[in-house]
Amino acid sequence: MVWWIVMIAIGVWMAVGGFTQSSATPFKYLVARAELLWKSRAHNFLGISGVVVALVGAFFLLSG
């Protein structure tokens, strides 16, 4: 159960960092990897991916 909460927290962190275009050091590495495929839309991709990760974590938390 703790893993689902961690998953939700990571998803929320990714979503907030992506939509606000964060320049925090760990987030810069994620953006650099995402820019290889998504170019200038890397932050939007990470924001949407973070929302999906948080929703999946919440689903598993509530279903278990």
N, CA, C and O of each residue as an XYZ file, in Angstrom:
256
protein
N       0.819     -1.194      0.000
C       0.000      0.000      0.000
C       0.865      1.260      0.000
O       0.490      2.270     -0.595
N       1.991      1.204      0.649
C       2.868      2.369      0.688
C       3.397      2.689     -0.709
O       3.631      3.852     -1.038
N       3.586      1.641     -1.537
C       4.108      1.856     -2.880
C       3.141      2.652     -3.734
O       3.571      3.427     -4.588
N       1.835      2.479     -3.522
C       0.856      3.228     -4.318
C       0.893      4.704     -3.928
O       0.717      5.578     -4.776
N       1.122      4.979     -2.649
C       1.218      6.373     -2.198
C       2.473      7.023     -2.778
O       2.448      8.185     -3.184
N       3.564      6.268     -2.813
C       4.794      6.772     -3.424
C       4.573      7.032     -4.911
O       5.055      8.027     -5.453
N       3.841      6.130     -5.567
C       3.541      6.300     -6.989
C       2.715      7.558     -7.222
O       2.969      8.296     -8.174
N       1.743      7.806     -6.379
C       0.921      9.015     -6.494
C       1.779     10.261     -6.298
O       1.647     11.233     -7.042
N       2.660     10.232     -5.293
C       3.517     11.382     -5.015
C       4.448     11.678     -6.194
O       4.640     12.839     -6.555
N       5.021     10.638     -6.792
C       5.898     10.840     -7.944
C       5.105     11.386     -9.125
O       5.586     12.264     -9.841
N       3.905     10.877     -9.330
C       3.068     11.362    -10.418
C       2.699     12.828    -10.254
O       2.733     13.598    -11.213
N       2.350     13.203     -9.040
C       2.015     14.606     -8.777
C       3.246     15.484     -8.973
O       3.143     16.581     -9.523
N       4.407     15.013     -8.529
C       5.648     15.770     -8.717
C       5.953     15.958    -10.194
O       6.344     17.044    -10.621
N       5.774     14.894    -10.974
C       6.006     15.004    -12.424
C       5.017     15.962    -13.070
O       5.395     16.754    -13.933
N       3.759     15.898    -12.663
C       2.732     16.758    -13.261
C       2.999     18.225    -12.941
O       2.954     19.078    -13.827
N       3.276     18.510    -11.681
C       3.535     19.898    -11.290
C       4.801     20.416    -11.966
O       4.817     21.536    -12.477
N       5.849     19.615    -11.972
C       7.089     20.024    -12.619
C       6.934     20.213    -14.115
O       7.533     21.116    -14.698
N       6.140     19.371    -14.732
C       5.939     19.480    -16.171
C       5.118     20.682    -16.563
O       5.480     21.411    -17.487
N       4.024     20.898    -15.878
C       3.142     22.000    -16.247
C       3.700     23.370    -15.858
O       3.365     24.373    -16.488
N       4.552     23.423    -14.822
C       5.165     24.699    -14.442
C       6.536     24.900    -15.085
O       7.183     25.924    -14.867
N       6.971     23.929    -15.872
C       8.275     23.946    -16.537
C       9.406     24.171    -15.529
O      10.215     25.089    -15.659
N       9.427     23.312    -14.540
C      10.395     23.380    -13.461
C      11.819     23.207    -13.980
O      12.048     22.537    -14.987
N      12.762     23.813    -13.285
C      14.175     23.647    -13.626
C      14.933     23.015    -12.461
O      16.140     23.219    -12.329
N      14.251     22.260    -11.626
C      14.902     21.547    -10.527
C      15.848     20.497    -11.109
O      15.587     19.941    -12.176
N      16.930     20.234    -10.414
C      17.974     19.359    -10.935
C      17.466     17.974    -11.331
O      17.760     17.544    -12.447
N      16.721     17.243    -10.489
C      16.268     15.920    -10.939
C      15.325     16.012    -12.141
O      15.318     15.131    -13.001
N      14.547     17.064    -12.190
C      13.581     17.206    -13.276
C      14.264     17.545    -14.594
O      13.762     17.203    -15.665
N      15.413     18.220    -14.514
C      16.164     18.538    -15.734
C      16.573     17.274    -16.473
O      16.573     17.244    -17.704
N      16.923     16.226    -15.726
C      17.317     14.966    -16.353
C      16.133     14.318    -17.072
O      16.292     13.778    -18.167
N      14.960     14.371    -16.466
C      13.769     13.837    -17.127
C      13.445     14.619    -18.394
O      13.099     14.034    -19.420
N      13.559     15.933    -18.319
C      13.266     16.769    -19.482
C      14.273     16.495    -20.595
O      13.902     16.430    -21.767
N      15.535     16.336    -20.236
C      16.557     16.068    -21.253
C      16.264     14.768    -21.993
O      16.447     14.695    -23.208
N      15.815     13.749    -21.280
C      15.478     12.479    -21.936
C      14.222     12.621    -22.788
O      14.157     12.084    -23.894
N      13.227     13.340    -22.278
C      11.979     13.495    -23.021
C      12.166     14.370    -24.260
O      11.464     14.188    -25.255
N      13.092     15.305    -24.210
C      13.323     16.189    -25.366
C      13.891     15.442    -26.563
O      13.782     15.922    -27.691
N      14.492     14.283    -26.343
C      15.004     13.508    -27.466
C      13.875     13.101    -28.407
O      14.068     13.050    -29.621
N      12.707     12.813    -27.857
C      11.586     12.391    -28.685
C      10.546     13.486    -28.873
O       9.979     13.629    -29.957
N      10.293     14.261    -27.818
C       9.178     15.208    -27.836
C       9.587     16.638    -28.131
O       8.721     17.506    -28.245
N      10.881     16.915    -28.258
C      11.411     18.252    -28.582
C      10.873     19.327    -27.630
O      11.089     19.235    -26.422
N      10.186     20.330    -28.145
C       9.735     21.453    -27.315
C       8.504     21.106    -26.481
O       8.113     21.888    -25.615
N       7.888     19.956    -26.723
C       6.695     19.557    -25.961
C       7.029     18.614    -24.815
O       6.142     17.946    -24.284
N       8.300     18.552    -24.426
C       8.725     17.617    -23.392
C       8.051     17.910    -22.052
O       7.649     16.983    -21.350
N       7.922     19.190    -21.689
C       7.290     19.522    -20.410
C       5.824     19.107    -20.404
O       5.339     18.572    -19.407
N       5.116     19.342    -21.494
C       3.719     18.921    -21.568
C       3.600     17.403    -21.473
O       2.711     16.889    -20.794
N       4.486     16.692    -22.144
C       4.486     15.233    -22.078
C       4.685     14.757    -20.642
O       3.968     13.873    -20.175
N       5.652     15.339    -19.944
C       5.916     14.921    -18.563
C       4.759     15.294    -17.639
O       4.454     14.558    -16.701
N       4.116     16.428    -17.898
C       2.960     16.809    -17.090
C       1.806     15.839    -17.255
O       1.197     15.419    -16.271
N       1.504     15.481    -18.495
C       0.414     14.538    -18.746
C       0.779     13.150    -18.228
O      -0.069     12.455    -17.667
N       2.023     12.745    -18.410
C       2.463     11.452    -17.894
C       2.370     11.399    -16.371
O       2.011     10.368    -15.802
N       2.692     12.504    -15.721
C       2.580     12.562    -14.264
C       1.146     12.408    -13.791
O       0.887     11.741    -12.790
N       0.217     13.021    -14.506
C      -1.201     12.876    -14.155
C      -1.627     11.420    -14.310
O      -2.334     10.885    -13.457
N      -1.203     10.782    -15.385
C      -1.563      9.377    -15.609
C      -0.970      8.487    -14.520
O      -1.658      7.603    -14.009
N       0.281      8.704    -14.161
C       0.927      7.905    -13.116
C       0.189      8.087    -11.785
O      -0.040      7.115    -11.065
N      -0.180      9.318    -11.461
C      -0.900      9.577    -10.205
C      -2.276      8.923    -10.220
O      -2.707      8.377     -9.204
N      -2.965      8.969    -11.342
C      -4.294      8.347    -11.418
C      -4.220      6.822    -11.323
O      -5.060      6.199    -10.674
N      -3.238      6.232    -11.954
C      -3.067      4.776    -11.853
C      -2.729      4.379    -10.413
O      -3.255      3.392     -9.900
N      -1.858      5.144     -9.769
C      -1.535      4.882     -8.364
C      -2.760      5.019     -7.467
O      -2.953      4.213     -6.557
N      -3.581      6.023     -7.712
C      -4.798      6.204     -6.924
C      -5.781      5.057     -7.167
O      -6.435      4.585     -6.237
N      -5.879      4.619     -8.409
C      -6.764      3.482     -8.720
C      -6.328      2.242     -7.966
O      -7.157      1.563     -7.359
N      -5.023      1.930     -7.994
C      -4.533      0.765     -7.286
C      -4.679      0.893     -5.776
O      -4.944     -0.095     -5.090
N      -4.508      2.094     -5.260
C      -4.669      2.320     -3.826
C      -6.112      2.077     -3.401
O      -6.364      1.464     -2.364
N      -7.048      2.552     -4.194
C      -8.452      2.419     -3.843
C      -9.001      1.013     -4.116
O      -9.940      0.577     -3.450
N      -8.426      0.310     -5.081
C      -8.939     -1.002     -5.425
C      -8.364     -2.116     -4.539
O      -8.901     -3.223     -4.501
N      -7.290     -1.820     -3.842
C      -6.652     -2.874     -3.032
C      -7.026     -2.747     -1.655
O      -6.591     -3.541     -0.821
